[in-house]
Amino acid sequence: MPTIIAVDVSLSMTRPVPVAASGAGPCAEDGLTYHQLAVQGVHSILDYLAKHSRLEFVSLIVYSSLYEVIVDFTRDYESIQQALHKIEHYDKTSLENVLVAVNNMSKTHWGSQNYCQIIFITDCGVGMGPSSLKNTIINLQNYKAQSSSAGVKVPLSENQWVGFSYPSKLTFMCLGNLADTAFKFGSKLYQQLLDVSGQNGQIFIPKLKSLSIDDPIGDDGDEFNKQLNRKCVQELFENMCEQNYKQFEATLRCGGYFRLEGAIIIWPAPLPYTSKDLFGSETTKIIARKLEVCGFISLSDIGSPMSVSRHLILPRSDGDKRISAKDSNLNLEEKLESDIKGFYAKPDGSGGGGGGGDNDDDGPSVGDATRESVCVLLHGALKVENMAALVLLNDNWYGFIYSYADSKKKSNLMLNVLPPGNDVVPWLGDFRNLGNLDDAFPGENPSFPIKAEKRSYSQNIVVWIRQAGLQSDIQKVLRHAKKLPEKTQHFYKELNRIRRAALSLGFVELLEGLAHIFDREAATLGGSASPDSGIQLKHAANELRKPCNRDLKAVIQALPTKYNQIA
């Protein structure tokens, strides 16, 4: 889950923080600027990530009327902290330009599926002129109104922001005092931007405390006697980090009667899944805190099914607490299972065999080294056997856990979340009907996918996953073109095959590109080439440009000439 930190470096950030009106006393911080508080906030974010979420990729951007990427996405937080000392200040604030840049930057690096955290640190400057925040909100409102009235998306103008094209959370860290009229007006505009754009986001405003000697706590003090300082800014960023980077803690269970279970952390935290039915009603589901392993299946049988998201599964040592037998929330089976685990976990000298000795109601205290770890067991077994575990995430919602190696030396336990439903992987069928190999009938083939005797689809398919596949198909057509008129039928057969594939994929630009290639080849033909080559190439280029040939059922035919003698 990448994070983008954008720091406002307009001239207003160089202002000193106002001191309380009635003498702040010994706690006052003279000479403190908004920029210094912003730098402190960035340090607080990086320190929190280094302690709780070291896997986060972070990028640092500064902006005023323009923007600059100071540090690209990295896990080296020290390089970002060092770069903070080299920041320079520029002119006025222009929020829309950096919003467009952030949208393009994250989409280029991470695509349109990954969730991104976007944190702006600012003094709520609204800018001026056409690039002001008020003008941005007006343009956004007009765009929404035009799109709703037209029923389709209206084309965007250059450098216009209408929202992020990927799942994200937009957070504004507003440094200021609500007693300041300009700051109060700016914070309202920032909240209005979130409301109009419909983005998932929030603004954070520091809770100021009075620094006077007469009112050290400052809970009931006057707003004008409360001062922005390092302590309240530190609390502000800690509150934001606890909300935005809260770990998703769960329990993973594996096995039958005497089952293993362990506390785990799912990173990044899975998002709620919202789906729509045929009538337009929305249903939102979240992953449960107790994940149950249902069975195991070979990775070759799973293939590459469509997934919602992928997550790392990390063991949580501080959460490996044994279930108390006196817990009223446990059913009878879980209480009996807890008693059995406690009995076998006792040392030999503690009366484990005969039941003598004192019995701790909450189970024996066992060190981390002697406790079973379901993560270690699953990771080792799945890696050796080349299998995956089918896990129940919630009612009618499944996923796969498997060993994934991002390098030759390091591998991790990965969770692949499938869309909700029992029949979301077509070649596996309904998950509720899966069973063990021992349950198969005599002579039944238990392997996946189930092979039919006669295939109902053509084998001559076009695959353009990589650039080399597309290149080779175009070169094949050109080889037939250079051997005209002998290869006329082969030339048009390959041409129609590529045209149908491009139209099926929506790759209409390829047809115009082929037409340009044919025009260029016709102009560069040598004197030894057949005259039919140039004629057929020009004819093919013209046919590719005709709108009537954009139909999948249309077929481009060869042009009859005196050279090929086509009747």
XYZ file of C-alpha atoms in Angstrom:
567
model
C 0.000 0.000 0.000
C 2.036 3.017 -1.206
C 1.991 6.389 0.538
C 2.533 9.812 -1.035
C 3.447 12.686 1.284
C 2.961 16.131 -0.287
C 4.383 19.118 1.624
C 3.253 22.675 0.898
C 6.325 24.867 0.265
C 4.555 28.110 -0.595
C 5.753 31.346 0.977
C 3.006 31.242 3.609
C 4.666 28.175 5.142
C 7.681 30.293 6.092
C 5.570 32.436 8.454
C 6.315 32.203 12.185
C 3.632 30.565 14.292
C 1.714 33.272 16.239
C 2.396 33.368 19.966
C -0.538 33.394 22.403
C -1.954 36.868 23.002
C -1.700 36.988 26.820
C 1.875 35.862 27.360
C 2.503 32.219 26.777
C 4.972 31.790 29.588
C 8.000 29.507 29.617
C 6.451 26.972 27.224
C 6.272 29.386 24.299
C 8.258 28.461 21.202
C 9.450 31.711 19.620
C 10.619 31.616 16.010
C 8.756 28.390 15.191
C 7.513 28.347 11.572
C 4.804 26.340 9.853
C 7.438 24.681 7.700
C 9.263 23.384 10.768
C 6.003 21.892 12.047
C 5.421 20.268 8.645
C 8.902 18.717 8.717
C 8.222 17.453 12.231
C 5.000 15.889 10.932
C 6.827 14.049 8.148
C 9.311 12.697 10.693
C 6.409 11.498 12.851
C 4.866 9.617 9.904
C 8.154 7.968 8.966
C 8.906 7.003 12.569
C 5.477 5.397 12.908
C 5.887 3.455 9.650
C 9.380 2.320 10.622
C 7.986 0.907 13.861
C 4.656 -0.567 12.750
C 4.710 -0.926 8.955
C 8.201 -1.135 7.486
C 6.884 -2.561 4.206
C 5.231 0.699 3.137
C 6.578 2.427 0.031
C 6.727 6.198 0.581
C 7.281 9.074 -1.844
C 7.901 12.727 -0.944
C 6.572 15.610 -3.072
C 6.766 19.366 -2.524
C 4.439 21.799 -4.245
C 3.562 25.456 -4.625
C 2.404 26.707 -8.059
C 4.453 23.798 -9.473
C 5.491 20.493 -7.936
C 8.670 18.440 -7.579
C 9.210 14.797 -6.658
C 11.943 14.966 -4.032
C 12.138 11.204 -3.303
C 10.478 8.528 -5.429
C 8.774 5.489 -3.890
C 11.183 3.825 -1.488
C 11.372 1.923 1.789
C 14.523 3.776 2.800
C 12.923 6.258 5.184
C 16.265 7.761 6.144
C 16.746 9.093 2.613
C 13.417 10.925 2.911
C 14.374 12.386 6.288
C 17.669 13.621 4.873
C 15.921 15.172 1.873
C 13.712 17.248 4.189
C 16.687 19.475 5.036
C 17.166 20.435 1.371
C 13.636 21.728 0.708
C 13.337 25.263 -0.698
C 10.300 27.547 -0.715
C 8.652 29.058 -3.783
C 5.560 31.107 -4.614
C 1.773 30.666 -4.180
C -0.214 27.479 -3.526
C -1.828 25.635 -6.445
C -3.457 22.439 -5.225
C -5.008 21.226 -8.497
C -1.670 20.857 -10.312
C -0.225 18.581 -7.659
C -3.457 16.550 -7.434
C -3.192 15.813 -11.166
C 0.490 14.936 -10.745
C -0.220 12.612 -7.805
C -2.948 10.843 -9.789
C -0.626 10.232 -12.757
C 2.331 9.304 -10.549
C 0.555 6.610 -8.558
C -1.215 5.221 -11.625
C 2.113 4.956 -13.482
C 3.905 3.149 -10.653
C 1.111 1.000 -9.181
C -1.700 0.831 -11.739
C -5.378 1.469 -11.060
C -6.015 -1.380 -8.584
C -3.653 -0.707 -5.662
C -4.860 1.312 -2.686
C -2.839 4.483 -2.080
C -2.552 6.783 0.937
C -2.152 10.462 -0.029
C -1.212 12.877 2.769
C -1.049 16.654 2.228
C 0.640 18.811 4.880
C -0.391 22.437 4.513
C -1.384 25.614 6.353
C -4.667 25.603 4.359
C -3.543 28.168 1.827
C -6.153 28.516 -0.920
C -4.069 30.241 -3.597
C -5.267 32.971 -5.934
C -6.357 33.446 -9.520
C -7.453 30.644 -11.875
C -5.413 28.089 -9.901
C -7.041 28.876 -6.554
C -8.783 26.195 -4.546
C -12.152 27.969 -4.866
C -11.867 27.943 -8.657
C -10.922 24.229 -8.547
C -14.094 23.438 -6.591
C -16.227 25.436 -9.049
C -14.720 23.593 -12.036
C -15.301 20.278 -10.276
C -18.948 21.137 -9.601
C -19.478 22.157 -13.239
C -17.889 18.931 -14.459
C -20.141 16.828 -12.227
C -23.224 18.724 -13.407
C -22.325 18.349 -17.096
C -21.562 14.629 -16.720
C -24.847 13.948 -14.921
C -26.911 15.901 -17.468
C -25.190 14.352 -20.489
C -25.232 10.842 -19.026
C -21.629 10.246 -20.149
C -18.228 11.398 -18.981
C -17.312 14.818 -20.315
C -13.746 15.088 -21.720
C -11.333 16.616 -19.248
C -9.360 19.756 -19.957
C -5.621 19.815 -19.434
C -4.519 19.752 -15.781
C -8.088 19.328 -14.502
C -8.601 17.106 -11.454
C -11.944 15.379 -10.898
C -10.818 12.639 -8.510
C -8.354 9.792 -8.353
C -8.756 6.888 -10.782
C -7.743 4.262 -8.200
C -8.759 3.320 -4.634
C -7.258 5.888 -2.292
C -7.627 7.934 0.856
C -6.909 11.650 0.683
C -5.825 13.205 3.984
C -5.177 16.900 4.654
C -3.044 17.733 7.695
C -4.061 21.330 8.400
C -1.570 23.299 10.514
C -3.186 26.325 12.084
C -5.531 27.790 14.645
C -9.286 27.965 14.079
C -9.218 31.379 15.760
C -7.447 32.580 12.617
C -10.123 33.690 10.122
C -8.031 32.810 7.048
C -7.240 29.332 8.371
C -10.880 28.693 9.268
C -12.000 29.725 5.784
C -9.294 27.588 4.124
C -10.091 24.474 6.168
C -13.755 24.761 5.129
C -12.710 24.906 1.462
C -10.522 21.813 1.868
C -13.449 19.942 3.425
C -15.684 21.146 0.591
C -13.173 19.785 -1.919
C -13.450 16.344 -0.333
C -17.247 16.513 -0.303
C -17.612 17.661 -3.922
C -15.058 15.219 -5.335
C -16.554 12.290 -3.427
C -13.111 11.072 -2.397
C -12.523 8.882 0.623
C -10.680 11.328 2.827
C -10.488 13.415 5.959
C -8.985 16.648 7.240
C -7.100 16.746 10.548
C -6.915 19.937 12.599
C -4.742 20.124 15.735
C -6.380 20.302 19.150
C -4.709 23.328 20.652
C -3.964 23.728 24.352
C -3.232 26.856 26.269
C 0.400 27.350 27.243
C -0.206 30.014 29.867
C 0.832 29.482 33.462
C -2.666 30.196 34.773
C -4.250 27.558 32.524
C -1.672 24.761 32.003
C -4.196 22.213 30.784
C -6.085 24.542 28.513
C -9.254 22.516 28.212
C -11.527 25.444 29.110
C -9.291 28.268 27.992
C -10.106 30.876 25.373
C -9.350 29.898 21.765
C -7.252 33.029 21.335
C -4.994 31.993 24.210
C -4.319 28.584 22.686
C -1.158 28.189 20.667
C 0.006 25.886 17.889
C 3.121 24.060 19.123
C 5.167 20.934 18.540
C 3.327 18.857 21.112
C -0.136 19.278 19.612
C 1.281 18.690 16.109
C 2.901 15.470 17.344
C -0.442 14.314 18.759
C -2.161 15.273 15.506
C 0.087 13.090 13.338
C 0.024 10.197 15.787
C -3.775 10.253 15.687
C -3.728 10.253 11.887
C -1.286 7.339 11.694
C -3.304 5.264 14.133
C -6.404 5.742 12.001
C -4.888 5.346 8.525
C -2.319 2.622 9.235
C -4.135 0.446 11.713
C -3.026 -3.179 11.375
C -5.557 -5.843 10.469
C -5.180 -8.498 13.158
C -6.869 -11.877 12.771
C -6.652 -15.511 13.834
C -5.767 -18.274 11.376
C -7.096 -21.744 12.184
C -6.023 -24.965 10.531
C -6.913 -28.553 11.247
C -9.842 -30.622 12.446
C -10.582 -31.494 16.068
C -7.174 -30.692 17.554
C -6.543 -27.704 15.313
C -3.701 -25.239 15.145
C -4.389 -21.565 15.459
C -2.229 -18.496 15.564
C -2.535 -14.733 15.636
C -1.603 -13.143 12.318
C -1.371 -9.730 10.695
C -2.744 -9.259 7.171
C -0.793 -6.562 5.340
C -1.884 -4.351 3.782
C -5.196 -4.218 5.603
C -7.933 -5.638 3.340
C -10.576 -3.167 2.232
C -14.332 -3.783 2.369
C -15.613 -5.318 -0.872
C -18.696 -3.681 -2.400
C -20.622 -5.471 -5.140
C -23.781 -4.629 -7.081
C -26.464 -7.024 -8.196
C -28.624 -6.822 -11.322
C -31.054 -4.448 -9.618
C -28.331 -2.000 -8.575
C -28.426 -2.675 -4.844
C -25.005 -2.631 -3.170
C -23.676 -5.216 -0.731
C -20.537 -4.590 1.320
C -18.569 -7.429 2.911
C -15.476 -7.381 5.102
C -13.036 -10.159 5.922
C -13.712 -11.840 9.261
C -11.221 -11.821 12.123
C -11.150 -15.630 12.157
C -9.887 -17.348 8.994
C -10.498 -21.083 8.634
C -8.406 -23.358 6.379
C -10.855 -25.635 4.507
C -8.427 -27.813 2.547
C -5.465 -27.925 0.211
C -5.181 -27.976 -3.571
C -2.292 -28.064 -6.035
C -1.080 -24.758 -7.445
C -1.201 -26.193 -10.965
C -4.927 -26.886 -10.514
C -5.615 -23.352 -9.263
C -3.973 -21.583 -12.198
C -4.467 -17.807 -12.254
C -8.009 -16.990 -11.143
C -9.350 -13.449 -10.946
C -8.621 -11.954 -7.537
C -9.684 -8.887 -5.600
C -6.382 -8.235 -3.818
C -3.238 -9.882 -2.487
C -1.832 -9.583 1.016
C 1.089 -10.785 3.103
C 0.387 -12.938 6.158
C 2.745 -12.186 9.040
C 2.790 -13.911 12.452
C 1.852 -11.751 15.432
C 3.870 -12.875 18.446
C 2.245 -10.598 21.004
C -1.178 -11.949 20.157
C -0.528 -15.670 20.581
C -2.653 -15.929 23.680
C -4.193 -19.226 24.628
C -7.935 -19.515 24.839
C -9.219 -19.496 28.386
C -11.446 -22.401 29.251
C -13.615 -20.063 31.327
C -14.298 -17.702 28.418
C -18.078 -17.452 28.199
C -17.939 -16.639 24.467
C -16.533 -20.078 23.591
C -18.754 -22.962 22.682
C -18.422 -26.409 24.236
C -16.171 -27.773 21.480
C -13.721 -24.855 21.724
C -13.562 -25.152 25.529
C -12.795 -28.872 25.283
C -10.166 -28.182 22.639
C -8.542 -25.573 24.888
C -8.394 -28.057 27.762
C -6.738 -30.689 25.559
C -4.137 -28.191 24.341
C -3.375 -27.111 27.883
C -3.005 -30.734 29.013
C -0.489 -31.674 26.303
C 1.438 -28.405 26.673
C 2.292 -29.051 30.340
C 5.802 -30.191 31.225
C 6.273 -33.748 32.465
C 6.951 -32.636 36.051
C 3.820 -30.523 36.354
C 1.372 -33.387 36.593
C 0.545 -33.487 32.887
C 0.234 -37.279 32.852
C -1.807 -37.856 35.992
C -3.627 -34.575 36.228
C -2.020 -33.710 39.623
C -0.697 -30.333 40.610
C -2.194 -26.877 40.331
C -4.199 -26.211 37.213
C -4.110 -22.662 35.929
C -7.537 -21.660 34.737
C -6.167 -19.729 31.783
C -3.773 -22.468 30.681
C -0.055 -22.788 31.279
C 2.364 -20.043 30.389
C 4.403 -21.325 27.522
C 7.229 -19.391 25.886
C 7.137 -18.276 22.280
C 9.824 -20.798 21.357
C 7.712 -23.791 22.475
C 4.403 -22.628 21.025
C 3.156 -24.033 17.768
C 3.104 -21.604 14.855
C 0.525 -22.152 12.181
C 2.336 -19.681 9.870
C 5.606 -21.611 10.033
C 3.855 -24.929 9.501
C 1.771 -23.708 6.560
C 4.633 -21.886 4.886
C 6.973 -24.858 5.018
C 4.378 -27.414 3.958
C 2.927 -25.355 1.103
C 6.385 -24.491 -0.214
C 7.598 -28.103 -0.241
C 4.385 -29.638 -1.585
C 3.768 -26.822 -4.115
C 0.184 -26.482 -2.911
C -2.185 -23.768 -1.681
C -4.641 -23.702 1.207
C -8.263 -22.840 0.526
C -9.303 -20.518 3.354
C -12.761 -19.294 4.363
C -12.665 -15.502 4.792
C -16.318 -14.971 5.645
C -19.713 -16.402 4.777
C -19.631 -17.375 1.094
C -16.185 -15.782 0.612
C -12.936 -17.666 -0.024
C -9.262 -17.090 -0.728
C -6.020 -18.986 -1.289
C -2.925 -19.001 0.933
C 0.336 -20.016 -0.746
C 4.082 -19.564 -0.490
C 5.349 -16.752 -2.703
C 9.028 -16.006 -3.309
C 9.946 -12.482 -4.428
C 13.601 -13.526 -4.639
C 15.676 -16.692 -4.525
C 16.466 -16.307 -0.834
C 13.246 -14.983 0.686
C 9.687 -16.284 0.487
C 6.515 -15.195 2.224
C 3.050 -16.463 3.003
C 0.624 -14.764 0.619
C -3.178 -14.455 0.759
C -5.004 -14.183 -2.561
C -8.529 -12.834 -1.963
C -11.124 -14.065 -4.468
C -14.402 -12.288 -5.248
C -17.227 -13.308 -2.888
C -19.091 -16.436 -3.926
C -18.820 -20.217 -3.984
C -18.336 -20.589 -7.747
C -15.841 -17.868 -8.678
C -13.197 -20.152 -10.224
C -14.948 -21.821 -13.194
C -12.609 -24.790 -13.592
C -12.834 -25.704 -9.896
C -16.619 -25.508 -9.653
C -18.459 -24.966 -6.389
C -16.013 -24.852 -3.465
C -18.591 -26.551 -1.243
C -18.447 -29.655 -3.446
C -14.668 -30.092 -3.245
C -13.454 -33.137 -1.344
C -10.440 -35.321 -0.634
C -8.836 -37.637 -3.163
C -9.991 -40.579 -1.067
C -13.598 -39.579 -1.729
C -13.297 -40.004 -5.513
C -15.236 -42.859 -7.133
C -13.331 -45.761 -8.792
C -12.171 -44.717 -12.239
C -12.977 -41.026 -11.631
C -10.396 -38.462 -12.705
C -9.879 -36.120 -9.741
C -7.511 -33.690 -11.479
C -8.325 -30.122 -12.540
C -9.283 -28.699 -14.904
C -11.728 -31.349 -16.083
C -10.969 -32.047 -19.735
C -13.828 -32.452 -22.181
C -13.633 -34.977 -24.997
C -14.456 -32.351 -27.644
C -13.460 -28.741 -27.279
C -16.006 -26.113 -28.210
C -13.506 -23.381 -28.945
C -10.978 -22.779 -31.716
C -7.314 -23.523 -31.172
C -6.124 -20.759 -33.505
C -6.171 -17.918 -30.977
C -4.169 -14.706 -30.807
C -2.259 -13.928 -27.604
C -0.653 -10.507 -27.218
C 0.387 -10.580 -23.587
C 3.906 -9.529 -24.553
C 5.194 -7.176 -27.202
C 7.043 -9.982 -28.998
C 3.768 -11.749 -29.859
C 2.314 -8.697 -31.584
C 5.593 -8.020 -33.368
C 5.806 -11.531 -34.728
C 2.228 -11.429 -36.102
C 2.897 -8.156 -37.951
C 6.170 -9.491 -39.378
C 4.357 -12.601 -40.609
C 1.899 -10.454 -42.581
C 4.765 -8.438 -44.078
C 6.592 -11.608 -45.144
C 3.485 -12.725 -47.041
C 3.154 -9.237 -48.571
C 6.658 -9.369 -50.021
C 5.845 -12.677 -51.744
C 2.754 -11.409 -53.552
C 1.013 -12.474 -55.756
C 1.913 -16.083 -54.820
C 0.962 -15.531 -51.162
C -2.143 -13.411 -51.714
C -4.530 -15.760 -49.911
C -2.134 -16.217 -46.983
C -1.618 -12.449 -46.744
C -5.338 -11.653 -46.404
C -5.944 -14.601 -44.105
C -3.354 -13.323 -41.615
C -4.536 -9.732 -42.070
C -8.130 -10.631 -41.191
C -6.954 -12.675 -38.209
C -5.029 -9.711 -36.756
C -7.902 -7.318 -37.533
C -10.453 -9.475 -35.697
C -8.160 -9.843 -32.691
C -7.548 -6.081 -32.526
C -11.281 -5.321 -32.712
C -12.062 -7.922 -30.049
C -9.549 -6.327 -27.675
C -10.600 -2.775 -28.531
C -7.152 -2.153 -29.990
C -8.454 0.016 -32.858
C -5.207 2.014 -33.051
C -3.479 -1.099 -34.403
C -5.521 -0.928 -37.622
C -4.320 2.584 -38.370
C -0.771 1.531 -37.504
C -0.962 -1.386 -39.953
C -2.293 0.942 -42.639
C 0.726 3.254 -42.167
C 3.080 0.260 -42.357
C 1.476 -0.941 -45.614
C 1.718 2.571 -47.137
C 5.381 2.780 -46.232
C 6.130 -0.706 -47.575
C 4.338 0.096 -50.848
C 6.420 3.255 -51.297
C 9.723 1.504 -50.621
C 9.223 -1.533 -52.882
C 12.165 -2.179 -55.188
C 12.049 -2.511 -58.952
C 12.305 -6.287 -58.757
C 9.070 -6.555 -56.755
C 5.852 -7.588 -58.424
C 3.480 -4.733 -59.307
C 0.768 -6.651 -57.488
C 2.586 -6.112 -54.167
C 2.118 -2.337 -54.206
C -1.483 -2.602 -55.417
C -2.510 -5.079 -52.740
C -0.695 -3.174 -49.972
C -2.443 0.096 -50.865
C -5.766 -1.725 -51.136
C -5.279 -3.337 -47.700
C -4.360 0.045 -46.145
C -7.503 1.673 -47.564
C -9.714 -1.178 -46.396
C -8.307 -1.004 -42.844
C -9.279 2.692 -42.677
C -12.899 2.147 -43.781
C -15.449 2.328 -40.915
C -17.452 -0.560 -42.428
C -14.533 -2.920 -41.802
C -14.675 -2.237 -38.044
C -17.339 -4.950 -37.880
C -16.098 -8.328 -36.624
C -18.162 -10.141 -39.274
C -16.630 -8.176 -42.158
C -13.847 -9.794 -44.196
C -11.272 -7.922 -46.245
C -11.004 -9.542 -49.682
C -8.111 -9.351 -52.143
C -8.376 -6.849 -54.983
C -8.725 -8.635 -58.366
C -5.881 -7.637 -60.730
C -4.459 -8.912 -63.978
C -1.525 -10.277 -62.025
C -3.326 -12.551 -59.602
C -6.233 -13.358 -62.002
C -8.852 -13.475 -59.230
C -12.309 -13.886 -60.775
